[in-house]
PDB file of C-alpha atoms in Angstrom:
ATOM      1  CA  MET A   1      -4.307  10.107 -87.367  1.00 45.00           C
ATOM      2  CA  LYS A   2      -4.622   8.696 -83.940  1.00 46.00           C
ATOM      3  CA  PRO A   3      -7.632   9.890 -82.015  1.00 47.00           C
ATOM      4  CA  GLY A   4      -7.522  10.804 -78.337  1.00 48.00           C
ATOM      5  CA  ASN A   5      -9.496  12.700 -75.737  1.00 51.00           C
ATOM      6  CA  LEU A   6      -8.691  16.344 -75.519  1.00 50.00           C
ATOM      7  CA  SER A   7      -7.832  18.042 -72.246  1.00 46.00           C
ATOM      8  CA  ASP A   8      -8.124  21.884 -71.319  1.00 48.00           C
ATOM      9  CA  THR A   9      -4.704  22.277 -72.708  1.00 52.00           C
ATOM     10  CA  ALA A  10      -5.523  21.100 -76.257  1.00 61.00           C
ATOM     11  CA  GLU A  11      -6.064  23.821 -78.809  1.00 74.00           C
ATOM     12  CA  PHE A  12      -7.949  24.452 -82.157  1.00 76.00           C
ATOM     13  CA  LEU A  13      -6.705  26.604 -84.721  1.00 77.00           C
ATOM     14  CA  LEU A  14      -9.178  29.122 -86.241  1.00 79.00           C
ATOM     15  CA  LEU A  15      -7.804  30.085 -89.644  1.00 76.00           C
ATOM     16  CA  GLY A  16     -10.152  32.984 -90.274  1.00 74.00           C
ATOM     17  CA  LEU A  17     -11.721  34.280 -93.502  1.00 77.00           C
ATOM     18  CA  SER A  18      -8.557  34.546 -95.238  1.00 74.00           C
ATOM     19  CA  GLY A  19      -4.732  33.258 -94.710  1.00 71.00           C
ATOM     20  CA  ASP A  20      -3.410  36.188 -96.736  1.00 75.00           C
ATOM     21  CA  PRO A  21      -1.391  38.401 -94.223  1.00 78.00           C
ATOM     22  CA  GLU A  22      -1.939  41.543 -96.681  1.00 82.00           C
ATOM     23  CA  LEU A  23      -5.661  41.188 -95.851  1.00 83.00           C
ATOM     24  CA  GLN A  24      -5.492  41.112 -92.126  1.00 85.00           C
ATOM     25  CA  PRO A  25      -5.398  44.838 -91.630  1.00 88.00           C
ATOM     26  CA  LEU A  26      -8.301  45.446 -93.861  1.00 90.00           C
ATOM     27  CA  LEU A  27     -10.416  42.581 -92.341  1.00 88.00           C
ATOM     28  CA  PHE A  28      -9.607  44.040 -88.738  1.00 91.00           C
ATOM     29  CA  CYS A  29     -10.628  47.550 -89.736  1.00 93.00           C
ATOM     30  CA  LEU A  30     -13.803  46.191 -91.600  1.00 92.00           C
ATOM     31  CA  PHE A  31     -15.105  44.077 -88.578  1.00 92.00           C
ATOM     32  CA  LEU A  32     -14.099  46.659 -86.077  1.00 94.00           C
ATOM     33  CA  SER A  33     -16.244  49.220 -87.770  1.00 95.00           C
ATOM     34  CA  ILE A  34     -19.151  46.706 -88.260  1.00 94.00           C
ATOM     35  CA  TYR A  35     -18.947  45.813 -84.521  1.00 95.00           C
ATOM     36  CA  VAL A  36     -18.965  49.446 -83.440  1.00 96.00           C
ATOM     37  CA  VAL A  37     -21.898  50.141 -85.867  1.00 95.00           C
ATOM     38  CA  THR A  38     -23.613  46.967 -84.247  1.00 94.00           C
ATOM     39  CA  VAL A  39     -23.445  48.145 -80.836  1.00 95.00           C
ATOM     40  CA  LEU A  40     -24.082  51.877 -81.067  1.00 94.00           C
ATOM     41  CA  GLY A  41     -27.037  51.112 -83.400  1.00 92.00           C
ATOM     42  CA  ASN A  42     -28.801  48.554 -81.246  1.00 94.00           C
ATOM     43  CA  LEU A  43     -27.947  50.462 -78.009  1.00 94.00           C
ATOM     44  CA  LEU A  44     -29.716  53.565 -79.432  1.00 91.00           C
ATOM     45  CA  ILE A  45     -32.776  51.343 -80.138  1.00 92.00           C
ATOM     46  CA  ILE A  46     -32.787  50.161 -76.726  1.00 93.00           C
ATOM     47  CA  LEU A  47     -32.346  53.729 -75.110  1.00 91.00           C
ATOM     48  CA  ALA A  48     -35.078  55.008 -77.263  1.00 89.00           C
ATOM     49  CA  SER A  49     -37.424  52.332 -76.255  1.00 89.00           C
ATOM     50  CA  ILE A  50     -36.870  52.809 -72.598  1.00 89.00           C
ATOM     51  CA  TYR A  51     -36.845  56.711 -72.509  1.00 86.00           C
ATOM     52  CA  ASN A  52     -39.827  57.336 -74.767  1.00 85.00           C
ATOM     53  CA  SER A  53     -42.980  56.527 -72.922  1.00 83.00           C
ATOM     54  CA  HIS A  54     -44.939  56.201 -76.277  1.00 84.00           C
ATOM     55  CA  LEU A  55     -42.789  53.140 -77.020  1.00 85.00           C
ATOM     56  CA  HIS A  56     -43.685  51.131 -73.900  1.00 86.00           C
ATOM     57  CA  THR A  57     -45.697  48.584 -75.673  1.00 86.00           C
ATOM     58  CA  PRO A  58     -45.036  44.802 -76.467  1.00 86.00           C
ATOM     59  CA  MET A  59     -43.874  45.645 -80.122  1.00 86.00           C
ATOM     60  CA  TYR A  60     -40.862  47.745 -78.947  1.00 88.00           C
ATOM     61  CA  PHE A  61     -40.523  45.565 -75.865  1.00 88.00           C
ATOM     62  CA  PHE A  62     -39.618  42.829 -78.236  1.00 89.00           C
ATOM     63  CA  LEU A  63     -37.557  44.959 -80.555  1.00 89.00           C
ATOM     64  CA  SER A  64     -35.434  46.301 -77.814  1.00 91.00           C
ATOM     65  CA  ASN A  65     -34.635  42.753 -76.617  1.00 90.00           C
ATOM     66  CA  LEU A  66     -33.756  41.859 -80.167  1.00 91.00           C
ATOM     67  CA  SER A  67     -31.343  44.620 -80.237  1.00 93.00           C
ATOM     68  CA  PHE A  68     -29.952  43.484 -76.873  1.00 93.00           C
ATOM     69  CA  ILE A  69     -29.515  39.875 -78.123  1.00 92.00           C
ATOM     70  CA  ASP A  70     -28.056  41.214 -81.286  1.00 93.00           C
ATOM     71  CA  ILE A  71     -25.248  42.866 -79.430  1.00 95.00           C
ATOM     72  CA  CYS A  72     -24.536  39.863 -77.275  1.00 93.00           C
ATOM     73  CA  PHE A  73     -24.649  37.608 -80.648  1.00 91.00           C
ATOM     74  CA  SER A  74     -21.967  40.030 -82.294  1.00 92.00           C
ATOM     75  CA  THR A  75     -19.900  39.968 -78.952  1.00 94.00           C
ATOM     76  CA  THR A  76     -19.454  36.299 -78.974  1.00 92.00           C
ATOM     77  CA  THR A  77     -17.803  36.038 -82.306  1.00 89.00           C
ATOM     78  CA  ILE A  78     -16.386  39.545 -83.639  1.00 91.00           C
ATOM     79  CA  PRO A  79     -14.103  40.360 -80.553  1.00 91.00           C
ATOM     80  CA  LYS A  80     -12.412  37.048 -80.422  1.00 88.00           C
ATOM     81  CA  MET A  81     -11.714  37.328 -84.258  1.00 87.00           C
ATOM     82  CA  LEU A  82     -10.276  41.017 -83.781  1.00 89.00           C
ATOM     83  CA  VAL A  83      -8.068  39.777 -81.157  1.00 87.00           C
ATOM     84  CA  ASN A  84      -6.780  36.850 -83.311  1.00 84.00           C
ATOM     85  CA  ILE A  85      -5.835  39.212 -86.028  1.00 85.00           C
ATOM     86  CA  GLN A  86      -4.288  41.702 -83.872  1.00 86.00           C
ATOM     87  CA  THR A  87      -2.112  39.135 -82.046  1.00 83.00           C
ATOM     88  CA  GLN A  88      -1.572  37.235 -85.247  1.00 80.00           C
ATOM     89  CA  SER A  89      -2.639  34.111 -83.261  1.00 77.00           C
ATOM     90  CA  GLU A  90      -5.064  31.437 -84.419  1.00 75.00           C
ATOM     91  CA  SER A  91      -5.151  29.173 -81.402  1.00 79.00           C
ATOM     92  CA  THR A  92      -8.232  28.874 -79.213  1.00 79.00           C
ATOM     93  CA  SER A  93      -8.585  26.486 -76.212  1.00 79.00           C
ATOM     94  CA  TYR A  94     -10.854  23.462 -76.038  1.00 79.00           C
ATOM     95  CA  THR A  95     -12.633  25.198 -73.127  1.00 82.00           C
ATOM     96  CA  GLY A  96     -12.963  28.292 -75.143  1.00 83.00           C
ATOM     97  CA  PHE A  97     -14.009  26.447 -78.129  1.00 82.00           C
ATOM     98  CA  LEU A  98     -16.844  25.002 -76.399  1.00 85.00           C
ATOM     99  CA  THR A  99     -17.770  28.058 -74.404  1.00 88.00           C
ATOM    100  CA  GLN A 100     -18.062  30.066 -77.610  1.00 88.00           C
ATOM    101  CA  ILE A 101     -20.191  27.239 -79.243  1.00 87.00           C
ATOM    102  CA  CYS A 102     -22.622  27.386 -76.023  1.00 88.00           C
ATOM    103  CA  PHE A 103     -22.919  31.194 -76.298  1.00 91.00           C
ATOM    104  CA  VAL A 104     -23.618  31.273 -79.992  1.00 89.00           C
ATOM    105  CA  LEU A 105     -26.343  28.638 -79.760  1.00 88.00           C
ATOM    106  CA  THR A 106     -27.862  30.449 -76.633  1.00 89.00           C
ATOM    107  CA  PHE A 107     -28.174  33.728 -78.319  1.00 90.00           C
ATOM    108  CA  ALA A 108     -29.273  32.139 -81.878  1.00 87.00           C
ATOM    109  CA  GLY A 109     -32.056  30.479 -79.928  1.00 86.00           C
ATOM    110  CA  LEU A 110     -33.114  33.693 -78.016  1.00 88.00           C
ATOM    111  CA  LYS A 111     -33.140  35.406 -81.132  1.00 89.00           C
ATOM    112  CA  ASN A 112     -35.459  32.792 -82.826  1.00 87.00           C
ATOM    113  CA  GLY A 113     -37.752  32.981 -79.924  1.00 86.00           C
ATOM    114  CA  ILE A 114     -38.062  36.824 -80.111  1.00 88.00           C
ATOM    115  CA  LEU A 115     -38.693  36.651 -83.909  1.00 89.00           C
ATOM    116  CA  VAL A 116     -41.588  34.179 -83.320  1.00 88.00           C
ATOM    117  CA  MET A 117     -42.952  36.502 -80.566  1.00 88.00           C
ATOM    118  CA  MET A 118     -42.707  39.644 -82.805  1.00 89.00           C
ATOM    119  CA  ALA A 119     -44.581  37.724 -85.499  1.00 89.00           C
ATOM    120  CA  TYR A 120     -47.305  36.769 -83.050  1.00 89.00           C
ATOM    121  CA  ASP A 121     -47.519  40.314 -81.913  1.00 89.00           C
ATOM    122  CA  ARG A 122     -48.008  41.444 -85.397  1.00 89.00           C
ATOM    123  CA  PHE A 123     -50.602  38.590 -86.096  1.00 90.00           C
ATOM    124  CA  VAL A 124     -52.610  39.853 -82.888  1.00 90.00           C
ATOM    125  CA  THR A 125     -52.323  43.617 -83.857  1.00 87.00           C
ATOM    126  CA  ILE A 126     -53.723  43.129 -87.434  1.00 88.00           C
ATOM    127  CA  CYS A 127     -56.241  40.003 -86.982  1.00 87.00           C
ATOM    128  CA  HIS A 128     -57.431  40.591 -83.372  1.00 87.00           C
ATOM    129  CA  PRO A 129     -56.978  44.534 -82.867  1.00 86.00           C
ATOM    130  CA  LEU A 130     -59.673  44.722 -80.307  1.00 86.00           C
ATOM    131  CA  ARG A 131     -58.384  41.999 -78.242  1.00 87.00           C
ATOM    132  CA  TYR A 132     -54.678  43.257 -78.394  1.00 87.00           C
ATOM    133  CA  ASN A 133     -54.292  44.521 -74.797  1.00 85.00           C
ATOM    134  CA  LEU A 134     -55.900  41.478 -73.355  1.00 86.00           C
ATOM    135  CA  ILE A 135     -53.991  38.863 -75.469  1.00 85.00           C
ATOM    136  CA  MET A 136     -50.482  40.799 -75.460  1.00 85.00           C
ATOM    137  CA  ASN A 137     -50.361  41.177 -71.701  1.00 80.00           C
ATOM    138  CA  PRO A 138     -47.223  41.808 -69.632  1.00 75.00           C
ATOM    139  CA  LYS A 139     -47.088  38.258 -68.558  1.00 73.00           C
ATOM    140  CA  LEU A 140     -47.078  36.823 -72.031  1.00 72.00           C
ATOM    141  CA  CYS A 141     -44.255  39.322 -73.120  1.00 70.00           C
ATOM    142  CA  ARG A 142     -42.109  38.212 -70.157  1.00 67.00           C
ATOM    143  CA  LEU A 143     -42.367  34.549 -71.229  1.00 67.00           C
ATOM    144  CA  VAL A 144     -39.578  35.345 -73.746  1.00 63.00           C
ATOM    145  CA  LEU A 145     -37.290  36.311 -70.990  1.00 58.00           C
ATOM    146  CA  ILE A 146     -37.875  33.171 -68.719  1.00 53.00           C
ATOM    147  CA  SER A 147     -37.669  30.805 -71.757  1.00 64.00           C
ATOM    148  CA  PHE A 148     -34.842  28.600 -71.023  1.00 69.00           C
ATOM    149  CA  PHE A 149     -35.163  26.199 -73.992  1.00 77.00           C
ATOM    150  CA  SER A 150     -32.297  27.922 -75.921  1.00 79.00           C
ATOM    151  CA  VAL A 151     -30.044  27.800 -72.903  1.00 82.00           C
ATOM    152  CA  LEU A 152     -30.715  23.991 -72.213  1.00 84.00           C
ATOM    153  CA  ASP A 153     -30.228  23.402 -75.950  1.00 84.00           C
ATOM    154  CA  ALA A 154     -26.875  25.097 -75.812  1.00 87.00           C
ATOM    155  CA  LEU A 155     -25.843  23.286 -72.589  1.00 87.00           C
ATOM    156  CA  LEU A 156     -27.109  19.892 -74.145  1.00 87.00           C
ATOM    157  CA  HIS A 157     -25.065  20.091 -77.281  1.00 87.00           C
ATOM    158  CA  THR A 158     -21.972  21.435 -75.337  1.00 86.00           C
ATOM    159  CA  LEU A 159     -22.026  18.467 -72.693  1.00 86.00           C
ATOM    160  CA  MET A 160     -22.619  15.961 -75.641  1.00 86.00           C
ATOM    161  CA  ALA A 161     -19.610  17.472 -77.379  1.00 83.00           C
ATOM    162  CA  LEU A 162     -17.472  16.630 -74.275  1.00 82.00           C
ATOM    163  CA  ARG A 163     -17.677  12.838 -75.063  1.00 80.00           C
ATOM    164  CA  LEU A 164     -16.195  13.164 -78.491  1.00 79.00           C
ATOM    165  CA  SER A 165     -12.693  12.328 -79.350  1.00 78.00           C
ATOM    166  CA  PHE A 166     -10.530  14.059 -81.960  1.00 76.00           C
ATOM    167  CA  CYS A 167      -7.660  13.596 -84.198  1.00 70.00           C
ATOM    168  CA  THR A 168      -4.444  15.694 -83.862  1.00 66.00           C
ATOM    169  CA  GLU A 169      -5.276  18.202 -86.974  1.00 65.00           C
ATOM    170  CA  LEU A 170      -7.583  20.792 -85.337  1.00 77.00           C
ATOM    171  CA  LYS A 171      -7.540  23.352 -88.051  1.00 78.00           C
ATOM    172  CA  ILE A 172     -10.862  25.116 -88.772  1.00 78.00           C
ATOM    173  CA  PRO A 173     -11.278  27.459 -91.746  1.00 76.00           C
ATOM    174  CA  HIS A 174     -13.578  29.898 -90.029  1.00 77.00           C
ATOM    175  CA  PHE A 175     -13.641  32.943 -87.926  1.00 79.00           C
ATOM    176  CA  PHE A 176     -15.368  31.381 -84.912  1.00 82.00           C
ATOM    177  CA  CYS A 177     -16.462  28.038 -83.430  1.00 79.00           C
ATOM    178  CA  GLU A 178     -19.590  26.299 -84.656  1.00 78.00           C
ATOM    179  CA  LEU A 179     -21.076  23.041 -83.644  1.00 80.00           C
ATOM    180  CA  ALA A 180     -20.595  21.624 -87.160  1.00 77.00           C
ATOM    181  CA  HIS A 181     -16.917  22.134 -86.944  1.00 77.00           C
ATOM    182  CA  ILE A 182     -16.530  20.146 -83.948  1.00 79.00           C
ATOM    183  CA  LEU A 183     -18.547  17.214 -85.343  1.00 81.00           C
ATOM    184  CA  GLN A 184     -16.577  17.414 -88.554  1.00 78.00           C
ATOM    185  CA  LEU A 185     -13.378  17.014 -86.587  1.00 78.00           C
ATOM    186  CA  ALA A 186     -14.342  14.292 -84.337  1.00 79.00           C
ATOM    187  CA  CYS A 187     -12.950  10.818 -84.977  1.00 81.00           C
ATOM    188  CA  SER A 188     -15.395   9.072 -82.670  1.00 79.00           C
ATOM    189  CA  ASP A 189     -19.033   8.109 -83.379  1.00 81.00           C
ATOM    190  CA  ILE A 190     -21.188  11.042 -83.909  1.00 83.00           C
ATOM    191  CA  LEU A 191     -24.418   9.500 -84.523  1.00 85.00           C
ATOM    192  CA  ILE A 192     -25.996  10.609 -81.473  1.00 86.00           C
ATOM    193  CA  ASN A 193     -24.843  14.157 -81.841  1.00 86.00           C
ATOM    194  CA  ASN A 194     -26.373  14.257 -85.299  1.00 85.00           C
ATOM    195  CA  ILE A 195     -29.449  12.776 -84.181  1.00 87.00           C
ATOM    196  CA  LEU A 196     -29.665  15.594 -81.300  1.00 86.00           C
ATOM    197  CA  VAL A 197     -29.000  18.320 -83.949  1.00 84.00           C
ATOM    198  CA  CYS A 198     -31.829  16.928 -86.214  1.00 82.00           C
ATOM    199  CA  LEU A 199     -34.236  16.689 -83.327  1.00 84.00           C
ATOM    200  CA  VAL A 200     -33.338  20.309 -81.897  1.00 82.00           C
ATOM    201  CA  THR A 201     -33.228  21.949 -85.370  1.00 76.00           C
ATOM    202  CA  SER A 202     -36.901  20.483 -85.982  1.00 77.00           C
ATOM    203  CA  LEU A 203     -38.297  21.657 -82.515  1.00 79.00           C
ATOM    204  CA  LEU A 204     -36.342  25.060 -82.316  1.00 77.00           C
ATOM    205  CA  GLY A 205     -35.849  25.815 -85.833  1.00 77.00           C
ATOM    206  CA  VAL A 206     -38.625  24.236 -88.001  1.00 81.00           C
ATOM    207  CA  ILE A 207     -41.716  24.631 -85.704  1.00 83.00           C
ATOM    208  CA  PRO A 208     -41.009  28.327 -84.804  1.00 84.00           C
ATOM    209  CA  LEU A 209     -40.487  29.180 -88.667  1.00 85.00           C
ATOM    210  CA  SER A 210     -43.675  27.402 -89.194  1.00 88.00           C
ATOM    211  CA  GLY A 211     -45.531  29.485 -86.641  1.00 87.00           C
ATOM    212  CA  ILE A 212     -44.312  32.586 -88.450  1.00 89.00           C
ATOM    213  CA  ILE A 213     -45.261  31.242 -91.721  1.00 90.00           C
ATOM    214  CA  PHE A 214     -48.732  30.593 -90.448  1.00 91.00           C
ATOM    215  CA  SER A 215     -48.968  33.860 -88.562  1.00 90.00           C
ATOM    216  CA  TYR A 216     -48.257  35.753 -91.796  1.00 89.00           C
ATOM    217  CA  THR A 217     -50.508  33.784 -93.841  1.00 90.00           C
ATOM    218  CA  ARG A 218     -53.320  34.912 -91.546  1.00 90.00           C
ATOM    219  CA  ILE A 219     -52.137  38.335 -91.777  1.00 88.00           C
ATOM    220  CA  VAL A 220     -51.995  38.420 -95.443  1.00 87.00           C
ATOM    221  CA  SER A 221     -55.724  36.965 -95.555  1.00 87.00           C
ATOM    222  CA  SER A 222     -56.990  39.530 -93.162  1.00 86.00           C
ATOM    223  CA  VAL A 223     -55.094  42.459 -94.996  1.00 84.00           C
ATOM    224  CA  LEU A 224     -56.728  41.487 -98.297  1.00 83.00           C
ATOM    225  CA  LYS A 225     -60.030  41.835 -96.727  1.00 82.00           C
ATOM    226  CA  ILE A 226     -59.408  45.580 -95.835  1.00 78.00           C
ATOM    227  CA  PRO A 227     -61.433  47.682 -98.439  1.00 80.00           C
ATOM    228  CA  SER A 228     -59.144  50.730 -98.333  1.00 78.00           C
ATOM    229  CA  ALA A 229     -55.605  50.874-100.220  1.00 76.00           C
ATOM    230  CA  GLY A 230     -54.509  53.145 -97.362  1.00 74.00           C
ATOM    231  CA  GLY A 231     -55.276  50.446 -94.687  1.00 73.00           C
ATOM    232  CA  LYS A 232     -53.506  47.838 -96.528  1.00 74.00           C
ATOM    233  CA  ASP A 233     -50.370  49.920 -96.856  1.00 77.00           C
ATOM    234  CA  LYS A 234     -50.279  50.590 -93.045  1.00 74.00           C
ATOM    235  CA  ALA A 235     -50.929  46.874 -92.264  1.00 73.00           C
ATOM    236  CA  PHE A 236     -48.019  45.755 -94.661  1.00 75.00           C
ATOM    237  CA  SER A 237     -45.739  48.460 -93.281  1.00 75.00           C
ATOM    238  CA  ILE A 238     -46.235  47.181 -89.927  1.00 74.00           C
ATOM    239  CA  CYS A 239     -44.829  43.760 -91.098  1.00 81.00           C
ATOM    240  CA  GLY A 240     -42.426  44.732 -93.566  1.00 80.00           C
ATOM    241  CA  SER A 241     -39.343  45.317 -91.370  1.00 81.00           C
ATOM    242  CA  HIS A 242     -39.969  42.026 -89.357  1.00 83.00           C
ATOM    243  CA  LEU A 243     -40.206  39.956 -92.684  1.00 85.00           C
ATOM    244  CA  ILE A 244     -36.755  41.219 -93.877  1.00 84.00           C
ATOM    245  CA  VAL A 245     -35.264  40.347 -90.471  1.00 85.00           C
ATOM    246  CA  VAL A 246     -36.749  36.907 -90.492  1.00 86.00           C
ATOM    247  CA  SER A 247     -35.665  36.396 -93.986  1.00 84.00           C
ATOM    248  CA  LEU A 248     -32.121  37.334 -93.503  1.00 82.00           C
ATOM    249  CA  PHE A 249     -31.826  35.330 -90.281  1.00 83.00           C
ATOM    250  CA  TYR A 250     -33.326  31.988 -91.422  1.00 82.00           C
ATOM    251  CA  ARG A 251     -32.099  31.928 -94.855  1.00 79.00           C
ATOM    252  CA  THR A 252     -28.466  32.510 -93.785  1.00 74.00           C
ATOM    253  CA  GLY A 253     -28.885  30.428 -90.778  1.00 71.00           C
ATOM    254  CA  PHE A 254     -30.301  27.396 -92.647  1.00 72.00           C
ATOM    255  CA  GLY A 255     -27.753  28.041 -95.549  1.00 67.00           C
ATOM    256  CA  VAL A 256     -24.847  27.687 -93.231  1.00 65.00           C
ATOM    257  CA  TYR A 257     -25.861  24.194 -91.845  1.00 63.00           C
ATOM    258  CA  PHE A 258     -27.068  23.001 -95.295  1.00 62.00           C
ATOM    259  CA  SER A 259     -23.615  24.020 -96.927  1.00 59.00           C
ATOM    260  CA  SER A 260     -21.769  22.402 -93.915  1.00 56.00           C
ATOM    261  CA  ALA A 261     -23.559  19.242 -94.272  1.00 54.00           C
ATOM    262  CA  ALA A 262     -23.007  19.141 -98.039  1.00 53.00           C
ATOM    263  CA  THR A 263     -19.350  19.945 -98.061  1.00 52.00           C
ATOM    264  CA  HIS A 264     -16.396  19.438 -95.631  1.00 50.00           C
ATOM    265  CA  SER A 265     -14.944  22.665 -97.013  1.00 52.00           C
ATOM    266  CA  SER A 266     -16.040  25.630 -94.570  1.00 56.00           C
ATOM    267  CA  ARG A 267     -14.609  28.435 -96.472  1.00 61.00           C
ATOM    268  CA  LYS A 268     -17.917  28.912 -98.327  1.00 65.00           C
ATOM    269  CA  SER A 269     -19.844  28.466 -95.144  1.00 68.00           C
ATOM    270  CA  ALA A 270     -17.767  30.878 -93.351  1.00 73.00           C
ATOM    271  CA  VAL A 271     -18.566  33.632 -95.772  1.00 73.00           C
ATOM    272  CA  VAL A 272     -22.374  32.764 -95.234  1.00 73.00           C
ATOM    273  CA  SER A 273     -21.847  32.814 -91.521  1.00 78.00           C
ATOM    274  CA  VAL A 274     -20.861  36.348 -91.674  1.00 81.00           C
ATOM    275  CA  MET A 275     -24.262  37.348 -93.057  1.00 79.00           C
ATOM    276  CA  TYR A 276     -26.268  35.973 -90.012  1.00 77.00           C
ATOM    277  CA  THR A 277     -23.570  36.532 -87.019  1.00 84.00           C
ATOM    278  CA  VAL A 278     -22.239  39.819 -88.264  1.00 88.00           C
ATOM    279  CA  VAL A 279     -24.249  41.612 -90.971  1.00 87.00           C
ATOM    280  CA  THR A 280     -27.695  40.746 -89.711  1.00 86.00           C
ATOM    281  CA  PRO A 281     -27.199  42.395 -86.231  1.00 90.00           C
ATOM    282  CA  MET A 282     -25.708  45.396 -87.770  1.00 91.00           C
ATOM    283  CA  MET A 283     -28.666  45.801 -90.320  1.00 88.00           C
ATOM    284  CA  ASN A 284     -31.586  45.068 -87.920  1.00 86.00           C
ATOM    285  CA  PRO A 285     -31.446  48.833 -86.143  1.00 85.00           C
ATOM    286  CA  PHE A 286     -31.507  50.359 -89.660  1.00 86.00           C
ATOM    287  CA  ILE A 287     -34.303  48.042 -90.859  1.00 84.00           C
ATOM    288  CA  CYS A 288     -36.389  48.286 -87.819  1.00 79.00           C
ATOM    289  CA  SER A 289     -36.132  52.173 -87.347  1.00 77.00           C
ATOM    290  CA  LEU A 290     -36.035  53.392 -91.049  1.00 72.00           C
ATOM    291  CA  ARG A 291     -39.472  52.043 -91.874  1.00 71.00           C
ATOM    292  CA  ASN A 292     -40.876  53.234 -88.398  1.00 77.00           C
ATOM    293  CA  LYS A 293     -41.831  56.811 -87.944  1.00 79.00           C
ATOM    294  CA  ALA A 294     -42.385  56.452 -84.155  1.00 81.00           C
ATOM    295  CA  MET A 295     -38.912  54.904 -83.626  1.00 83.00           C
ATOM    296  CA  MET A 296     -37.233  57.619 -85.866  1.00 83.00           C
ATOM    297  CA  GLY A 297     -38.960  60.243 -83.697  1.00 84.00           C
ATOM    298  CA  ALA A 298     -37.825  58.565 -80.578  1.00 82.00           C
ATOM    299  CA  LEU A 299     -34.317  58.249 -81.905  1.00 84.00           C
ATOM    300  CA  ARG A 300     -34.115  62.212 -82.865  1.00 84.00           C
ATOM    301  CA  LYS A 301     -35.357  62.955 -79.513  1.00 84.00           C
ATOM    302  CA  LEU A 302     -32.801  60.695 -77.808  1.00 83.00           C
ATOM    303  CA  ILE A 303     -29.976  61.941 -79.863  1.00 83.00           C
ATOM    304  CA  SER A 304     -30.953  65.540 -79.176  1.00 83.00           C
ATOM    305  CA  ARG A 305     -31.076  64.852 -75.506  1.00 80.00           C
ATOM    306  CA  ILE A 306     -27.728  63.330 -75.569  1.00 78.00           C
ATOM    307  CA  SER A 307     -26.260  66.339 -77.558  1.00 77.00           C
ATOM    308  CA  SER A 308     -27.686  68.925 -74.880  1.00 74.00           C
ATOM    309  CA  PHE A 309     -25.580  67.325 -72.266  1.00 68.00           C
ATOM    310  CA  HIS A 310     -22.339  68.434 -74.257  1.00 59.00           C
TER     311      HIS A 310
END
């Protein structure tokens, strides 16, 4: 097919998770339910952290920001999918395609930064408890909010995508727009784009993950030196929920891009993408609250306060 530059009028076709018309109502109800649970669950975490003075600590500051990012992350993908199912339309404009890629990369990068800061918070809590208030000061906590690396990364990838030319077959077997898809569809040279992806993945993916692994290596070393079994259980309970969230996010995230690189068929990677863009944000409030007595207590007080207004 003859390549050509796309204009704002060009359209991509997002084929979704299934082309079976009979499955569309089921998918619509399923993802609408997941989206509502995601927004309400994470919103409760945010409100509980704000209204309970006992939760005004760095740990819950990061947790509430993670919840906010999860809401935004899900909002960049699920509503567009629901609209496409409801209107039975698979098309999305070139501008909309790039915009969604930009927001997905932005919020994925911000979530990456939050998870790193949460790991550092737990490292300081367990390994340097007497210096916790000195190290985890408000200025350090706000660094995660003024970090523009993820935004610059997203803008850089989006601007680099503008130089690409495409064939006329713009069908994507996926439910949202990812950078890997736009590179697979390109008919022009993507060497620079691939180099940029590898470089940024190393800087904003591998290095932060290495920092998390280093933090938990030190944490495990310190916990093993605690003489009492109760002390060890308490230390591991502090880190347990964060480890589950990190494992879900990084395993599924890297799995998507490794599977995309290994095969040009995106159906399998689309299913994996559901885990880190849809399921993980929904599960995070349950993971972070059910194992946390302070958060559970704050949620009960918040729910009883809300119920008293009715």
